[in-house]
Coordinates of C-alpha atoms in Angstrom, one line a residue:
Chain V
M60 CA 22.9 -3.3 -22.9
S61 CA 21.1 -4.9 -25.4
T62 CA 18.0 -3.2 -27.2
R63 CA 17.0 -6.6 -28.7
L64 CA 15.2 -9.2 -27.0
T65 CA 15.0 -13.0 -28.4
E66 CA 12.3 -15.3 -28.3
A67 CA 13.9 -17.0 -25.6
D68 CA 14.2 -13.5 -23.6
I69 CA 10.8 -13.0 -24.3
A70 CA 9.5 -16.2 -22.9
W71 CA 11.7 -15.9 -19.8
L72 CA 10.5 -12.7 -18.8
E73 CA 7.0 -13.5 -19.4
A74 CA 7.5 -16.5 -17.2
R75 CA 8.9 -14.6 -14.5
L76 CA 6.3 -11.8 -14.8
R77 CA 3.5 -14.3 -14.5
E78 CA 5.0 -15.9 -11.2
A79 CA 5.4 -12.4 -9.7
F80 CA 1.9 -11.3 -10.6
A81 CA 0.1 -14.3 -8.5
P82 CA -3.3 -13.6 -8.1
V83 CA -4.3 -11.7 -5.1
V84 CA -7.9 -11.5 -3.4
P85 CA -9.3 -8.6 -1.4
R86 CA -10.3 -9.1 2.1
A87 CA -14.0 -10.5 2.6
E88 CA -14.5 -7.7 5.3
F89 CA -13.1 -5.2 3.1
V90 CA -15.3 -6.4 0.3
R91 CA -18.5 -6.0 2.4
A92 CA -17.7 -2.8 4.2
A93 CA -17.0 -1.2 0.9
R94 CA -20.0 -2.3 -0.5
Q95 CA -21.8 -1.2 2.6
Q96 CA -20.2 2.5 2.1
L97 CA -21.3 2.6 -1.5
M98 CA -24.9 1.7 -0.4
Q99 CA -24.7 4.5 2.0
A100 CA -23.0 7.1 -0.1
P101 CA -25.1 10.3 -0.8
S102 CA -26.6 10.2 -4.1
P103 CA -24.5 11.5 -6.8
P104 CA -25.6 14.7 -9.1
S105 CA -28.4 13.4 -11.1
A106 CA -27.9 13.8 -14.9
R107 CA -31.5 14.7 -15.3
A108 CA -31.1 17.4 -12.9
A109 CA -28.3 19.1 -14.9
P110 CA -30.5 20.2 -18.1
P111 CA -33.0 22.7 -16.6
T112 CA -30.1 24.3 -14.6
V113 CA -28.0 24.5 -17.7
L114 CA -31.2 25.7 -19.6
L115 CA -31.7 28.6 -16.9
A116 CA -28.4 29.7 -17.4
T117 CA -28.2 30.0 -20.9
V118 CA -31.7 31.7 -20.7
L119 CA -30.3 34.4 -18.4
A120 CA -27.4 34.9 -20.7
L121 CA -29.2 35.4 -23.6
L122 CA -31.5 37.9 -21.9
S123 CA -28.3 39.9 -20.6
L124 CA -27.3 40.0 -24.0
V125 CA -29.9 41.2 -25.8
G126 CA -30.3 43.8 -22.9
V127 CA -26.6 44.8 -23.5
L128 CA -27.5 45.3 -27.1
W129 CA -30.6 47.2 -26.8
F130 CA -28.5 49.6 -24.2
L131 CA -25.7 50.2 -26.8
R132 CA -28.4 50.7 -29.4
K133 CA -30.1 53.4 -27.5
L134 CA -26.8 55.3 -26.9
R135 CA -25.9 55.7 -30.7
Chain Y
M231 CA -33.5 -14.9 -18.4
S232 CA -30.1 -13.2 -17.2
E233 CA -29.7 -9.4 -17.1
T234 CA -27.0 -8.5 -19.9
E235 CA -24.1 -6.0 -19.0
S236 CA -25.7 -3.1 -20.5
D237 CA -28.9 -3.4 -18.7
L238 CA -27.1 -3.4 -15.7
V239 CA -25.0 -0.6 -16.5
R240 CA -28.1 1.4 -17.3
R241 CA -30.1 0.5 -14.4
A242 CA -27.1 1.4 -12.5
K243 CA -27.5 4.8 -13.4
T244 CA -30.4 5.3 -11.1
D245 CA -30.5 1.9 -9.0
R246 CA -28.0 1.8 -6.1
E247 CA -28.7 -1.9 -5.8
A248 CA -27.7 -2.6 -9.5
F249 CA -24.6 -0.9 -8.9
G250 CA -23.7 -3.1 -6.0
L251 CA -24.3 -5.8 -8.4
L252 CA -21.4 -4.3 -10.9
Y253 CA -19.4 -3.7 -7.4
E254 CA -19.6 -7.3 -6.9
R255 CA -18.8 -8.3 -10.3
Y256 CA -15.5 -6.1 -10.7
V257 CA -14.0 -5.6 -6.9
T258 CA -11.7 -8.2 -7.3
A259 CA -10.3 -7.4 -10.4
I260 CA -10.1 -3.7 -9.6
Y261 CA -8.5 -4.3 -6.0
R262 CA -5.9 -6.6 -8.1
Y263 CA -5.2 -4.3 -10.6
V264 CA -4.6 -1.5 -7.6
F265 CA -2.7 -3.8 -5.5
Y266 CA 0.0 -4.2 -8.0
R267 CA 0.2 -1.0 -8.6
V268 CA 0.6 0.4 -5.1
G269 CA 2.5 -2.5 -3.4
N270 CA 0.6 -2.9 0.0
V271 CA -3.0 -4.2 1.4
Q272 CA -4.2 -0.8 3.1
D273 CA -3.5 1.7 0.1
A274 CA -5.0 -1.2 -2.1
E275 CA -8.2 -1.3 -0.1
D276 CA -8.3 2.5 0.3
L277 CA -7.9 3.1 -3.5
T278 CA -10.1 0.5 -4.4
A279 CA -13.0 1.9 -2.8
R280 CA -12.1 5.3 -4.1
V281 CA -12.2 3.6 -7.3
F282 CA -16.1 2.6 -6.9
L283 CA -17.1 6.0 -5.1
R284 CA -15.9 7.8 -8.2
A285 CA -17.4 5.4 -10.4
L286 CA -20.6 6.0 -8.6
N287 CA -20.5 9.5 -8.8
H288 CA -20.0 9.9 -12.4
I289 CA -21.9 6.4 -13.7
H290 CA -24.5 9.0 -15.1
R291 CA -21.9 10.2 -17.5
Y292 CA -20.7 6.9 -18.7
D293 CA -21.6 6.2 -22.1
E294 CA -21.1 2.5 -23.5
R295 CA -20.5 3.2 -26.9
G296 CA -17.2 1.7 -27.9
L297 CA -15.9 1.7 -24.3
P298 CA -16.8 -1.5 -22.3
F299 CA -17.6 -0.7 -18.6
S300 CA -14.6 -2.6 -17.2
A301 CA -12.3 -0.5 -19.2
W302 CA -14.1 2.4 -18.0
L303 CA -13.4 1.3 -14.4
Y304 CA -9.6 0.5 -15.3
R305 CA -9.1 4.2 -16.6
I306 CA -10.7 5.4 -13.3
A307 CA -8.4 3.0 -11.4
H308 CA -5.4 4.1 -13.4
N309 CA -6.1 8.0 -12.7
V310 CA -7.0 7.1 -9.0
V311 CA -3.3 5.3 -8.6
V312 CA -1.5 8.2 -10.7
N313 CA -2.9 10.9 -8.4
F314 CA -2.3 8.8 -5.1
H315 CA 1.5 8.5 -6.5
R316 CA 1.6 12.5 -7.4
D317 CA 0.1 12.9 -3.7
Q318 CA 2.9 10.9 -2.4
R319 CA 5.3 12.8 -4.0
R320 CA 7.3 9.9 -4.5
H321 CA 7.3 6.8 -6.3
P322 CA 7.0 3.9 -3.5
S323 CA 8.7 1.0 -4.0
L324 CA 8.3 -2.2 -2.3
S325 CA 10.7 -3.2 0.3
L326 CA 11.7 -7.3 0.9
E327 CA 10.1 -7.3 3.9
E328 CA 6.6 -5.8 2.6
V329 CA 6.7 -8.4 -0.2
A330 CA 7.8 -11.3 2.2
E331 CA 4.5 -10.2 4.2
D332 CA 2.8 -10.3 0.9
V333 CA 3.9 -13.7 0.0
E334 CA 2.6 -15.1 3.3
R335 CA -0.6 -13.2 3.0
H336 CA -1.2 -14.4 -0.4
P337 CA 1.1 -17.9 -0.6
T338 CA 1.4 -18.6 -4.1
A339 CA 4.5 -20.7 -3.7
A340 CA 4.6 -24.2 -1.8
T341 CA 5.9 -22.9 1.5
T342 CA 5.8 -25.7 3.6
D343 CA 8.6 -25.4 6.3
E344 CA 8.9 -29.4 6.5
D345 CA 12.3 -29.6 5.5
A346 CA 14.9 -26.8 5.1
E347 CA 15.3 -26.9 1.2
A348 CA 11.7 -26.2 0.7
V349 CA 12.4 -23.0 2.9
D350 CA 15.1 -22.2 1.1
Q351 CA 13.0 -22.4 -2.3
A352 CA 10.4 -20.5 -1.2
F353 CA 12.5 -17.8 -0.2
D354 CA 14.4 -17.7 -3.3
A355 CA 11.1 -17.6 -4.8
A356 CA 10.3 -14.4 -2.8
R357 CA 13.1 -12.8 -3.2
A358 CA 13.3 -13.1 -7.2
R359 CA 9.5 -11.8 -6.8
A360 CA 10.5 -9.0 -4.9
H361 CA 13.4 -7.8 -7.3
L362 CA 11.1 -8.2 -10.4
L363 CA 8.3 -6.2 -8.8
R364 CA 10.9 -3.5 -7.5
A365 CA 12.0 -3.3 -11.4
I366 CA 8.6 -3.1 -12.6
R367 CA 8.2 -0.2 -9.8
H368 CA 11.0 1.8 -11.6
L369 CA 9.1 1.8 -15.0
P370 CA 7.0 4.8 -16.1
E371 CA 3.1 4.5 -14.8
E372 CA 1.9 4.0 -18.3
R373 CA 4.1 0.8 -18.7
Q374 CA 3.3 -0.6 -15.2
H375 CA -0.3 0.1 -16.4
L376 CA 0.3 -2.0 -19.4
L377 CA 1.9 -4.9 -17.2
V378 CA -0.7 -5.2 -14.8
L379 CA -3.4 -5.1 -17.5
K380 CA -1.7 -7.8 -19.2
F381 CA -0.3 -10.2 -16.4
V382 CA -2.8 -9.4 -13.5
Q383 CA -6.0 -8.9 -15.5
G384 CA -4.9 -11.3 -18.6
L385 CA -6.2 -8.9 -20.9
S386 CA -5.4 -9.0 -24.8
N387 CA -3.8 -6.0 -26.6
A388 CA -7.2 -4.8 -28.2
E389 CA -8.6 -4.8 -24.8
I390 CA -5.6 -2.9 -23.1
G391 CA -5.8 -0.6 -26.3
A392 CA -9.3 0.3 -25.5
I393 CA -8.4 1.1 -22.1
M394 CA -5.0 3.2 -22.7
N395 CA -7.0 4.7 -25.8
R396 CA -4.2 3.3 -28.1
S397 CA -4.3 1.0 -31.0
E398 CA -3.6 -2.8 -30.6
G399 CA -0.5 -2.2 -33.0
A400 CA 0.7 0.7 -30.4
V401 CA 0.1 -1.5 -27.7
K402 CA 2.1 -4.3 -29.0
S403 CA 4.9 -2.1 -29.5
L404 CA 4.7 -0.3 -26.3
Y405 CA 4.8 -3.7 -24.4
H406 CA 7.9 -4.7 -26.6
R407 CA 10.0 -1.4 -25.3
T408 CA 8.6 -2.0 -21.9
L409 CA 10.0 -5.8 -21.7
I410 CA 13.4 -4.1 -23.0
Q411 CA 13.3 -1.5 -20.4
L412 CA 12.2 -3.9 -17.4
R413 CA 15.2 -6.3 -18.8
A414 CA 17.7 -3.4 -18.2
L415 CA 16.1 -2.4 -14.9
M416 CA 16.5 -5.8 -13.7
E417 CA 20.0 -6.2 -14.7
Q418 CA 20.8 -2.8 -13.1
L419 CA 19.5 -3.5 -9.7
E420 CA 20.9 -7.0 -9.9
R421 CA 24.4 -5.5 -9.9
E422 CA 23.4 -3.3 -7.3
A423 CA 22.2 -5.5 -5.1
G424 CA 24.4 -8.6 -6.3
V425 CA 21.5 -10.5 -7.0
S426 CA 21.8 -13.0 -10.1
A427 CA 18.9 -14.3 -11.7
D428 CA 18.6 -17.6 -13.8
K429 CA 18.5 -16.4 -17.3
P430 CA 18.3 -17.8 -20.6

């Protein structure tokens, strides 16, 4: 097997690829049904809903850390 | 004044109708991409719908800086196809029958049956196309991804690089290696099937 391609080889392969990958179009019924499905899909988790949750988790984690440190200090 | 794509994408993060407009803009392109990665209409429709549902669920995380929206969609489509093949636990290959059905469904060559010669030519063209598509199915996922983006979507090496997260030069080099491997696969399959292609 040759590992080199000439310009003619490339042109031949590209012509075959262009023929093989002929344009296809989706069925109109599918396009309509999938659009309807998207319009009716439940709302994704909002980007704005995340920060308060993250903030609350961070505050709780910090409070726990402070609590543990205070407890360890009392033990000494 | 018409809305720019950036404005539409920004609006689509909170407005479902705006997302619907993006869907209409890209559904054919994504369908084409998926169709040539899976080889049949039923799976192509199922996976195309899945791509847009995933895009809808993650659009709030999309950051347009550096990556066009279409490139982001193709990345999702690629991941959906790779997961599909993994779930199938085998690499699906197109049978001649499936491709022949597909050629009928999406006619590209003149398939008039007015005379026997035209029918023979159409059959030979369908067979050659099936043969090449089968060889493409034997390529690694990444190389199939590249060929479909280049020949089905008509993207440049730079655009493909943005989708594949590679430099333009790396895409060019990968493309060259892909053509070499494809030719070797075609020769191997021709030997196995006793088919001869009209090579230069």
